Coordinates of C-alpha atoms in Angstrom, one line a residue:
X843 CA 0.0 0.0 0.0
X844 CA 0.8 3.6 -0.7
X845 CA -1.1 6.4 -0.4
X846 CA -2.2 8.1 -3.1
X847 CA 0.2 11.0 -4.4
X848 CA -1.3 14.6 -5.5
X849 CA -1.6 15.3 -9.5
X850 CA 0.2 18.4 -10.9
X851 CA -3.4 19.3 -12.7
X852 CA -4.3 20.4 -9.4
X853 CA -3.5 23.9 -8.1
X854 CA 0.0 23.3 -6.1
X855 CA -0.1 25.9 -2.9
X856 CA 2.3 28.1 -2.8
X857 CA 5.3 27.0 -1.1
X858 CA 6.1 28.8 2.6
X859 CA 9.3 28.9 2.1
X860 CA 11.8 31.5 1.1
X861 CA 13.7 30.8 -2.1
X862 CA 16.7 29.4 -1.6
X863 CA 18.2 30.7 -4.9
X864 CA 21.7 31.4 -4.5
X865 CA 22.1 30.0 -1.3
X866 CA 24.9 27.7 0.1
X867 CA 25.8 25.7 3.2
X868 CA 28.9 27.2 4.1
X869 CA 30.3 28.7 7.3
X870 CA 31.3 32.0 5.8
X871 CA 28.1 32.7 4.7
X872 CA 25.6 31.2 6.5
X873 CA 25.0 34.2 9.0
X874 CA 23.5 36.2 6.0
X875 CA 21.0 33.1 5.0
X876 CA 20.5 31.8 8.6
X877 CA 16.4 32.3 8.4
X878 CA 16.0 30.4 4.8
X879 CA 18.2 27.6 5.5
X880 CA 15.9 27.1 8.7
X881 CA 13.2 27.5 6.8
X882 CA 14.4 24.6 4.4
X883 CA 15.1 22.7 7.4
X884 CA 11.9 22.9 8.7
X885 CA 10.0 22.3 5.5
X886 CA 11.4 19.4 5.5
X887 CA 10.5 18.4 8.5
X888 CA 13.4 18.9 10.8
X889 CA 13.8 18.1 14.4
X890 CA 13.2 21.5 16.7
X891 CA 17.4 20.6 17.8
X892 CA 18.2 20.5 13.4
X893 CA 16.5 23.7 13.0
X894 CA 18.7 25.2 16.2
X895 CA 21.7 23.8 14.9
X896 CA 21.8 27.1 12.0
X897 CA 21.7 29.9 15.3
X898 CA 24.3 27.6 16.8
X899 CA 26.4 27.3 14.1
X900 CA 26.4 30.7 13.3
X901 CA 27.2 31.5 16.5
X902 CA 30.2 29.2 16.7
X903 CA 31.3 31.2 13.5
X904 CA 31.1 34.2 15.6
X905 CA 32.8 33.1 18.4
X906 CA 36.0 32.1 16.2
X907 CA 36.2 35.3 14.4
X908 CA 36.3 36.8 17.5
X909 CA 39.2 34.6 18.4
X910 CA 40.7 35.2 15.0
X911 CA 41.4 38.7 16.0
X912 CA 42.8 38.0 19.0
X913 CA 45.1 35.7 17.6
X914 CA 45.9 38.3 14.6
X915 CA 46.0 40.6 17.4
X916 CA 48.2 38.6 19.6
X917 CA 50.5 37.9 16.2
X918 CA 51.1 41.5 15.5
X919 CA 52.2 42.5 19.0
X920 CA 54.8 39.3 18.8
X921 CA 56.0 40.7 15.6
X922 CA 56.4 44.4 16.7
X923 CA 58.1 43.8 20.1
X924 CA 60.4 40.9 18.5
X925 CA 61.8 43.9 15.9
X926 CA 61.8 46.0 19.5
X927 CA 64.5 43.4 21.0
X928 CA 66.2 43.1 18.2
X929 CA 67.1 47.0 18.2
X930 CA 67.5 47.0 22.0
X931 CA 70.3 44.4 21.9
X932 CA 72.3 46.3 19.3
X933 CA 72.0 49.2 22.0
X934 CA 72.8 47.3 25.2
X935 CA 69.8 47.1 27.0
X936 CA 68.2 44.5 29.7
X937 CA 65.3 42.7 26.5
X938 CA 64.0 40.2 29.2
X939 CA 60.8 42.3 30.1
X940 CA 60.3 42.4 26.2
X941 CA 61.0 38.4 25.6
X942 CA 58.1 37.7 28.5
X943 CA 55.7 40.1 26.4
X944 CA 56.5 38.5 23.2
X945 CA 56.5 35.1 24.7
X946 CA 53.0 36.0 26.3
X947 CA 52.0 37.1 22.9
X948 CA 52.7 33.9 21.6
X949 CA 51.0 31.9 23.9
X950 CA 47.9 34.2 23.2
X951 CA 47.9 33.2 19.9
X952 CA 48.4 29.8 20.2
X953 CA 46.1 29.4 23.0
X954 CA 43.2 31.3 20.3
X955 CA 44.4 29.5 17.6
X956 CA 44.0 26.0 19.6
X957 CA 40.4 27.6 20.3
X958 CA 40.0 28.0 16.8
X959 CA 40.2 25.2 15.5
X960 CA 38.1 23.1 18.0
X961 CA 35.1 25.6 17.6
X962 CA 35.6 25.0 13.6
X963 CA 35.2 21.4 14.2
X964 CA 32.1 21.6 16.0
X965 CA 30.7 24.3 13.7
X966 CA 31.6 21.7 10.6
X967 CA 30.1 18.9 12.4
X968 CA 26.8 20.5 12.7
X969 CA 26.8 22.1 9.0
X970 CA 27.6 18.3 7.5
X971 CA 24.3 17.2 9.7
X972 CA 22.1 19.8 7.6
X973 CA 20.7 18.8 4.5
X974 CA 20.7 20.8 1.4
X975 CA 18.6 23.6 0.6
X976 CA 15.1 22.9 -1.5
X977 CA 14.7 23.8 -4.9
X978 CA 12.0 26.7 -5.6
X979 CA 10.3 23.7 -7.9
X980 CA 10.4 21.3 -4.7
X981 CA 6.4 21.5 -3.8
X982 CA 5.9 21.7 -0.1
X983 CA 4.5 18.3 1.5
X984 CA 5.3 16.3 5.0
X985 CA 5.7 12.9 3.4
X986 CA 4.8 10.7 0.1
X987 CA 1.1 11.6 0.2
X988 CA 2.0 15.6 -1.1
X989 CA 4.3 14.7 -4.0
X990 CA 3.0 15.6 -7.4
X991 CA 2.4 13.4 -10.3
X992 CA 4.2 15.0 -13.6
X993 CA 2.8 13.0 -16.1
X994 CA 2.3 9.4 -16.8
X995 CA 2.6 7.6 -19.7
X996 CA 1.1 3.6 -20.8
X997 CA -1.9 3.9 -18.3
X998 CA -4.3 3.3 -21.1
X999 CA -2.0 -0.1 -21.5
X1000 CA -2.1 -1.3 -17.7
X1001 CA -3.1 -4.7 -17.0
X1002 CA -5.6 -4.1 -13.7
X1003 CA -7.7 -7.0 -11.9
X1004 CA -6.8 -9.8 -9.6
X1005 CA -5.8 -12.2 -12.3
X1006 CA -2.3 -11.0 -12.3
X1007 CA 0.8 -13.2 -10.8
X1008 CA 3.5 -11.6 -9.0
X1009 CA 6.9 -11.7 -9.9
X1010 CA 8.1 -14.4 -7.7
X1011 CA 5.4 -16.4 -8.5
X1012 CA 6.3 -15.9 -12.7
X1013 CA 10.4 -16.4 -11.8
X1014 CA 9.9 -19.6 -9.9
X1015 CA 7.1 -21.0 -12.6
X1016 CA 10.0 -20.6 -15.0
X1017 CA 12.7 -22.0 -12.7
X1018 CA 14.4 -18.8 -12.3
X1019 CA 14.2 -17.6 -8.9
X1020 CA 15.5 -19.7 -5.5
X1021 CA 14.8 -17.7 -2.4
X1022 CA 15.3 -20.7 -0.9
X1023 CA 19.3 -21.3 -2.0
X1024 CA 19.8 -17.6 -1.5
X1025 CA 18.7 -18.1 2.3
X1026 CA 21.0 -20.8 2.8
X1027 CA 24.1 -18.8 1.1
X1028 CA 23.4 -15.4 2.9
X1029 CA 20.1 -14.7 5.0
X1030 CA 17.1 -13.1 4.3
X1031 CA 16.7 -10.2 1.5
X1032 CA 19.0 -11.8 -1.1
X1033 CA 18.1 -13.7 -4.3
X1034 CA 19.7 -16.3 -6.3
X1035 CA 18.5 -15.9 -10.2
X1036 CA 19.0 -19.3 -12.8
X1037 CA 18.2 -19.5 -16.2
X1038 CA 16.2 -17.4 -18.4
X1039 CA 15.5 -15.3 -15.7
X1040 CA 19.3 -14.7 -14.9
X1041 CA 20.0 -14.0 -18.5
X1042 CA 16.9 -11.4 -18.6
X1043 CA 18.3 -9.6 -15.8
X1044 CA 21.8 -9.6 -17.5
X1045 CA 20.2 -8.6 -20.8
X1046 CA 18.2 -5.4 -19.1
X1047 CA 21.7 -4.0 -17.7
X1048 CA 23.4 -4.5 -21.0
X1049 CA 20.7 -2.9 -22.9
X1050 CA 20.6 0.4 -20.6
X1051 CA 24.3 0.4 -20.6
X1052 CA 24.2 0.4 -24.7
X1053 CA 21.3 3.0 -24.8
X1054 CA 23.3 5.5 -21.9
X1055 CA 26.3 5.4 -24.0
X1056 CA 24.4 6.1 -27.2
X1057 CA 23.3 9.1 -25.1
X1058 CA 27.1 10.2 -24.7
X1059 CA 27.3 8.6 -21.5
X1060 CA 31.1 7.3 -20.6
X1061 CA 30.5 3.2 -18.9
X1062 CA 32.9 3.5 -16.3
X1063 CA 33.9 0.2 -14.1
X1064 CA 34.2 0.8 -10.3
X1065 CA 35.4 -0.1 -7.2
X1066 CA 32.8 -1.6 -4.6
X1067 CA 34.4 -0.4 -1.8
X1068 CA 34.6 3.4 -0.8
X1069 CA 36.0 5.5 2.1
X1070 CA 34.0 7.3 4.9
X1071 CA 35.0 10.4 3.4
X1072 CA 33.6 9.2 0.3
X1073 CA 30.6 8.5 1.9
X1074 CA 30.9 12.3 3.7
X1075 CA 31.2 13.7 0.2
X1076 CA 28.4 12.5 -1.6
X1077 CA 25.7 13.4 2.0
X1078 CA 25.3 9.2 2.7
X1079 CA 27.5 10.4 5.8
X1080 CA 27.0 11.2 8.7
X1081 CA 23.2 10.2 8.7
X1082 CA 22.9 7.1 7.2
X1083 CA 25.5 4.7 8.4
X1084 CA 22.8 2.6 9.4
X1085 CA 22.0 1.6 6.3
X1086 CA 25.2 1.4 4.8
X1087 CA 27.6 -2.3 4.9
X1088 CA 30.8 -1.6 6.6
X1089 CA 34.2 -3.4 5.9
X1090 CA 35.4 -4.9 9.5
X1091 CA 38.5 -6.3 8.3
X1092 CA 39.7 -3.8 5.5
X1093 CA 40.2 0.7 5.4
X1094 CA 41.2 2.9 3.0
X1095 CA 43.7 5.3 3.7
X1096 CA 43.3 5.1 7.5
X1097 CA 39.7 5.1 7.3
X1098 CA 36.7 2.8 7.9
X1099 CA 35.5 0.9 4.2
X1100 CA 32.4 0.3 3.4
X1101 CA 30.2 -1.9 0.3
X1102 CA 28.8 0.8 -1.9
X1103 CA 25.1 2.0 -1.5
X1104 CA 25.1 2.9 -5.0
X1105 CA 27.8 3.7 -7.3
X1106 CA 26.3 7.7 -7.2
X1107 CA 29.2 7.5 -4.5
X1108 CA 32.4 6.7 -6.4
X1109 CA 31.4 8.0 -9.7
X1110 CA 30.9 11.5 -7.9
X1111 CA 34.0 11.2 -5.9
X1112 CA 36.5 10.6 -9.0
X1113 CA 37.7 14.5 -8.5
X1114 CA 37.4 15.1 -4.9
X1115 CA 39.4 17.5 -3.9
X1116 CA 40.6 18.7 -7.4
X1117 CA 40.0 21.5 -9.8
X1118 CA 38.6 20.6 -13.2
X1119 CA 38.9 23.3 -16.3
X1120 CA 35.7 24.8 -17.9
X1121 CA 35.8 22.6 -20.7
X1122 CA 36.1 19.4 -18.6
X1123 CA 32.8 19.6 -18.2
X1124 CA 29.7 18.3 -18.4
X1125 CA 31.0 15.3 -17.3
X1126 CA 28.3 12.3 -18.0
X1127 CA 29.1 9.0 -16.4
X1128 CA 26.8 5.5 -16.3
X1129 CA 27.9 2.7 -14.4
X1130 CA 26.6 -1.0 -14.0
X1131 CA 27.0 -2.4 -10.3
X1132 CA 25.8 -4.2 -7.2
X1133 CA 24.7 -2.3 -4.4
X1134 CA 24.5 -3.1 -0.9
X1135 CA 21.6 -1.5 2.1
X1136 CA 21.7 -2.8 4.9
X1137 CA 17.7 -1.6 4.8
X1138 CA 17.8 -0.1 8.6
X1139 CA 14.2 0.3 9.4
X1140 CA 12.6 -1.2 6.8
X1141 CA 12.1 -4.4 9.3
X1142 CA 8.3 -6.4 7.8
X1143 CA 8.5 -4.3 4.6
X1144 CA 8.4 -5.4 1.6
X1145 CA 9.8 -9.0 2.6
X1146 CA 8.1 -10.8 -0.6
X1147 CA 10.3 -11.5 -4.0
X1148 CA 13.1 -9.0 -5.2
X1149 CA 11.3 -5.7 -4.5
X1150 CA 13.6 -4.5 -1.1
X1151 CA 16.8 -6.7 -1.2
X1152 CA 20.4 -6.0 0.8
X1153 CA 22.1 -6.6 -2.9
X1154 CA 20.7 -5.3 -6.1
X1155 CA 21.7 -4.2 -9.5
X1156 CA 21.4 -0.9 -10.5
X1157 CA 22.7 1.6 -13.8
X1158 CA 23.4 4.7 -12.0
X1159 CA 23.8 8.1 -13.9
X1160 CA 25.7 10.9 -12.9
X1161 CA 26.5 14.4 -14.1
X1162 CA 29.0 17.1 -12.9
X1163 CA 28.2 20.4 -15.1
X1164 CA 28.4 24.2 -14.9
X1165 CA 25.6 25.3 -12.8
X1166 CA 24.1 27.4 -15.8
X1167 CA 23.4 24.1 -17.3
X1168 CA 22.4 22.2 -14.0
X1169 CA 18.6 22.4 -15.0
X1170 CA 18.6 21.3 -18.7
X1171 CA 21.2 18.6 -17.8
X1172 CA 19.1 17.0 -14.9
X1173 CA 16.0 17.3 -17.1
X1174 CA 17.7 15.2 -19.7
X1175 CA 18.9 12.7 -17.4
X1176 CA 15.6 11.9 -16.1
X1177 CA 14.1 11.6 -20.3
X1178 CA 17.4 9.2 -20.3
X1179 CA 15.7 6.9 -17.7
X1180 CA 12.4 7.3 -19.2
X1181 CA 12.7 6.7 -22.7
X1182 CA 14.3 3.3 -21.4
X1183 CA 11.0 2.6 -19.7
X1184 CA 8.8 3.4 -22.9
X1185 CA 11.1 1.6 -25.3
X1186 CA 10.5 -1.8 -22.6
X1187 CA 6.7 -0.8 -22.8
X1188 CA 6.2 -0.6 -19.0
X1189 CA 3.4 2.0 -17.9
X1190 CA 5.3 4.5 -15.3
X1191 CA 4.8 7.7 -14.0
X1192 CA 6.9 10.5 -13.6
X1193 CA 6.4 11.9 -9.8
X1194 CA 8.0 15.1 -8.3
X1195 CA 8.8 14.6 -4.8
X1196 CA 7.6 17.2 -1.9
X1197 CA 9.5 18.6 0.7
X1198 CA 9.1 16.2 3.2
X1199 CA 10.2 13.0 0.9
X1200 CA 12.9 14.1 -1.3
X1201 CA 16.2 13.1 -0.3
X1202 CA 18.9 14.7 2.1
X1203 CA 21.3 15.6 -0.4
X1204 CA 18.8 16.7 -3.4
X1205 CA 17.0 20.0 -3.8
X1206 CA 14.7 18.6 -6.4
X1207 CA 13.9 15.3 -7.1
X1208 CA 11.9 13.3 -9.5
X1209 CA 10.8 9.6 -9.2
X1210 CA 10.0 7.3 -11.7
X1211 CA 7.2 4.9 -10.4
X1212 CA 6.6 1.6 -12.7
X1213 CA 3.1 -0.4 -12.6
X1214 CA 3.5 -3.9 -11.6
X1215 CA 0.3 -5.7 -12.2
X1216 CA 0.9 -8.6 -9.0
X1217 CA 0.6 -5.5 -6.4
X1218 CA -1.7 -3.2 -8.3
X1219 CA 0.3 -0.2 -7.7
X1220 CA 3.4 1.8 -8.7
X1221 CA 6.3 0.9 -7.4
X1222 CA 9.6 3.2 -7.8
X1223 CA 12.0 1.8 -10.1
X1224 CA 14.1 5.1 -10.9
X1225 CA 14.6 8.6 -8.7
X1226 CA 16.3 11.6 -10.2
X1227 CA 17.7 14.3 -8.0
X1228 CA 19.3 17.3 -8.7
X1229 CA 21.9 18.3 -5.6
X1230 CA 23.4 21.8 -6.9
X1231 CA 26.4 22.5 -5.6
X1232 CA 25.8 20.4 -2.1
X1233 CA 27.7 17.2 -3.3
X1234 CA 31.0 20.0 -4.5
X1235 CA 31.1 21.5 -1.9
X1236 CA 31.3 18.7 1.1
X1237 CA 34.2 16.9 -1.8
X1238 CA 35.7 20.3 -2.2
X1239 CA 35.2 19.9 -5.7
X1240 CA 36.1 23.0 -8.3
X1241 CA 36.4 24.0 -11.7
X1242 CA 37.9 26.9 -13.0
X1243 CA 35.7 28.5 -16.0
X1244 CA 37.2 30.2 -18.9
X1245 CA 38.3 33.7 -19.0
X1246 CA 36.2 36.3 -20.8
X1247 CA 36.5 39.6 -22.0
X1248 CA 34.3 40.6 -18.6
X1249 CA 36.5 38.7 -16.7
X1250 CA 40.3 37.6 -17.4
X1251 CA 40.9 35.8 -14.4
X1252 CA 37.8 34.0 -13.1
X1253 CA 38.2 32.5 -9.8
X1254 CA 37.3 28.5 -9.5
X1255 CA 33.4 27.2 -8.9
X1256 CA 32.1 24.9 -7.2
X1257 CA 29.8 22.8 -10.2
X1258 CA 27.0 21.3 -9.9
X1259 CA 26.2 17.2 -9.3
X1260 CA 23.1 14.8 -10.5
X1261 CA 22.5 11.5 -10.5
X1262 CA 19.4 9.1 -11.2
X1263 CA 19.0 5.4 -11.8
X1264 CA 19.0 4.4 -15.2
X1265 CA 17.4 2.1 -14.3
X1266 CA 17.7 -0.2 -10.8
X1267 CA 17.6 -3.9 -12.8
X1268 CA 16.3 -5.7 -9.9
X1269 CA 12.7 -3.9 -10.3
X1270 CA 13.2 -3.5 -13.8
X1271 CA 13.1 -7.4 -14.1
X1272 CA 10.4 -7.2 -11.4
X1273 CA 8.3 -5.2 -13.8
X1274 CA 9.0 -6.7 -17.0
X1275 CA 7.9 -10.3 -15.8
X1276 CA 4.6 -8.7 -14.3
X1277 CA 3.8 -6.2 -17.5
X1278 CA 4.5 -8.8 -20.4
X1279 CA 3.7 -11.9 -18.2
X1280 CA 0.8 -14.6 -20.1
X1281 CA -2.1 -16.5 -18.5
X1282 CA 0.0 -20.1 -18.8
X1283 CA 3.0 -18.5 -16.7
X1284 CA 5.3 -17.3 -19.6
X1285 CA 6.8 -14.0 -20.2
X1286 CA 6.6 -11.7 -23.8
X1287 CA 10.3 -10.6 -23.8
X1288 CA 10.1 -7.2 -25.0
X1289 CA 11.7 -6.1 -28.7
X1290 CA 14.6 -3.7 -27.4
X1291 CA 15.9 -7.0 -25.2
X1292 CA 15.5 -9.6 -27.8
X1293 CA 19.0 -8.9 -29.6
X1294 CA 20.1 -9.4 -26.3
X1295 CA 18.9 -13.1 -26.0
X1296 CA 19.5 -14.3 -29.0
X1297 CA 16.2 -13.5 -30.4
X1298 CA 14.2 -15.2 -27.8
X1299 CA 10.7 -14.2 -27.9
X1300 CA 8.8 -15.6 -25.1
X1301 CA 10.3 -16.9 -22.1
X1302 CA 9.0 -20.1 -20.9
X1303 CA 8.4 -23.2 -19.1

């Protein structure tokens, strides 16, 4: 069950909320943007302490500026009085009153300095709790029940009634799916796949690989593993470590390692810490992996078939682009994801998430919800989120843009990051088995996937 979402036909109300329009999470700035970033906060439902955290931060910020001058302060006296001694020496006279003022001066400043830093630390540690600012297309909404349905498309073509078989049911008629063996190997919430229904699965990756690269996507091959600051970079940290798989016996670099929750992370991560040229960019990645949740919470939910597993496959997309192309780019990933549901024949529909739903990283985001005829009801099979410059900024990621006539020496940007699934296989086999699935148990294999399977038409008994 899911409640039922709100359609975009419908008046939306305006939003509460400030624009956040130019707006960053950073220390230096926050102080000026204090009351919209608490309003973003609070529209999405932050905790009474979350919403605090913005006055306390900014007045951590305070508190080391303050210091800052003192230790500048402290500095320039040290300076001053060691050229004094200097000058008294050459001239004979008693320095040891002026050493204990310099040497007081020093401990000033290092004593501030110390200060400093732990007050930064702090200040950091709250700003990496808050979650990035809402896009002004973001609809206001507590939870799942106020997002917005875009558009759908194939609802004409939806197989509804109770004659329906669900996935599981269709996989293990055609001697494709083993919960069973999958139990036995590694617990609850992971799948073992055989035969045609193996190679189906295997066929829908290859063929959304093929059409992202047709699309001027690069297929990139990554690691499964990622660091903690990885994990920092791309918002999964601090928050989430519940969900995430953690490495006992391995780090990297010093750090704890964990399985990848999606390979968003790594694929976003490539250029932390560097400073990319204007014409670097847009970068466009896709990238076939396995993906490990741990599913924190999620405890009696969705236990049946392949719907909510601890290991999945998924064809992540991500862009890194110029923020004056952020908009277009993100719309075109999410047509990307689409056209690969219309070209399998699968009724979706496009949702925009509300306030209250979309993701702690993302100021917009839109879901892709696929029919599955066994549940009567969309399921999600795809989500889309823009993050602006939230993802750069936490990886310390720049670019440098060109120099103009207007301006011979830009200084570097932070760009902008995206990412969507294109598509998460798992449900995307979950879907095809349900939408082209026959009365005796067999399964239509769609057109674009037949290349992929030798020609095979019909999967069967």
């Amino acid at each position: 069950w899911r409640p039922a979402v709100r359609h975009a036909s419908r008046l939306r109300p305006l939003s509460a909320r400030p624009s956040a329009a130019g707006v960053a999470l950073e220390l230096r700035s926050l102080k000026d943007n204090a009351d919209v970033v608490k309003a973003h906060v609070a529209a999405r439902g932050g905790s009474d302490d979350a919403i605090e955290s913005v006055d306390a931060i900014v007045e951590l910020n305070t508190k080391r500026a303050s210091l800052q001058k003192d230790r500048d302060a402290a500095l320039a006296t040290r300076k001053k009085l060691s050229g004094t001694i200097g000058k008294a020496i050459k001239n004979g006279e008693d320095v040891d009153a002026l050493k204990a003022q310099v040497a007081e001066a020093g401990a000033t400043a290092d004593a501030a300095s110390e200060q400093m830093d732990s007050i930064e630390t702090e200040a950091l540690t709250l700003l990496e709790a808050l979650p990035n600012v809402l896009s002004d297309v973001t609809p206001d909404g507590r939870d799942e029940s106020d997002n917005v349905v875009l558009r759908e498309w194939g609802t004409d073509q939806r197989k509804v009634g109770d004659d329906y078989q669900w996935h599981d049911e269709l996989a293990e008629g055609l001697s494709g799916y083993d919960p069973e063996a999958a139990s036995r190997v590694a617990g609850a919430r992971f799948a073992v796949l055989k035969g045609g229904v193996a190679r189906l699965e295997r066929a829908l990756a290859n063929f959304f690989l093929d059409a992202h690269a047709a699309n001027g996507y690069e297929e990139v091959s990554s690691p499964l593993l990622v660091s903690r600051s990885a994990l920092r970079g791309t918002g999964q940290l601090p928050k989430f470590e519940d969900d995430l798989f953690r490495v006992a016996n391995h780090g990297v670099r010093g750090e704890d390692a964990f399985l990848i929750p999606t390979s968003e992370v790594p694929l976003t991560n490539f250029w932390r810490g560097e400073t990319l040229q204007e014409k670097d960019l847009p970068i466009r990645m896709v990238a076939h992996t396995p993906c490990f949740r741990a599913e924190a919470g999620s405890y009696g939910r969705d236990t049946r078939g392949l719907i909510r597993q601890h290991q999945f496959g998924k064809v992540e997309l991500v862009k890194i682009v110029a923020p004056e192309h952020a908009d277009a780019e993100a719309d075109a990933l999410l047509g990307d994801a689409e056209a690969l549901l219309q070209a399998l024949e699968l009724p979706y529909r496009a949702v925009q998430l509300c306030a209250g739903d979309v993701g702690f990283s993302a100021q917009r985001c839109v879901d892709l919800e696929v029919w599955l005829p066994g549940q009567q009801e969309y399921r999600e099979v795809s989500s889309c989120s823009l993050m602006g410059d939230f993802q750069a900024r936490r990886m310390n990621l720049r670019y440098k843009p060109a120099p103009s006539p207007e301006d011979k020496k830009p200084r570097p940007r932070f760009p902008c990051t995206m990412n969507g699934s294109g598509l998460a296989v798992g449900r995307a086999l979950v879907a095809v088995l349900e939408n082209h699935q026959n009365a005796d148990g067999s399964v239509n294999v769609p057109s674009v996937l037949r290349p992929y399977l030798q020609g095979l038409e019909v999967l069967g008994k």
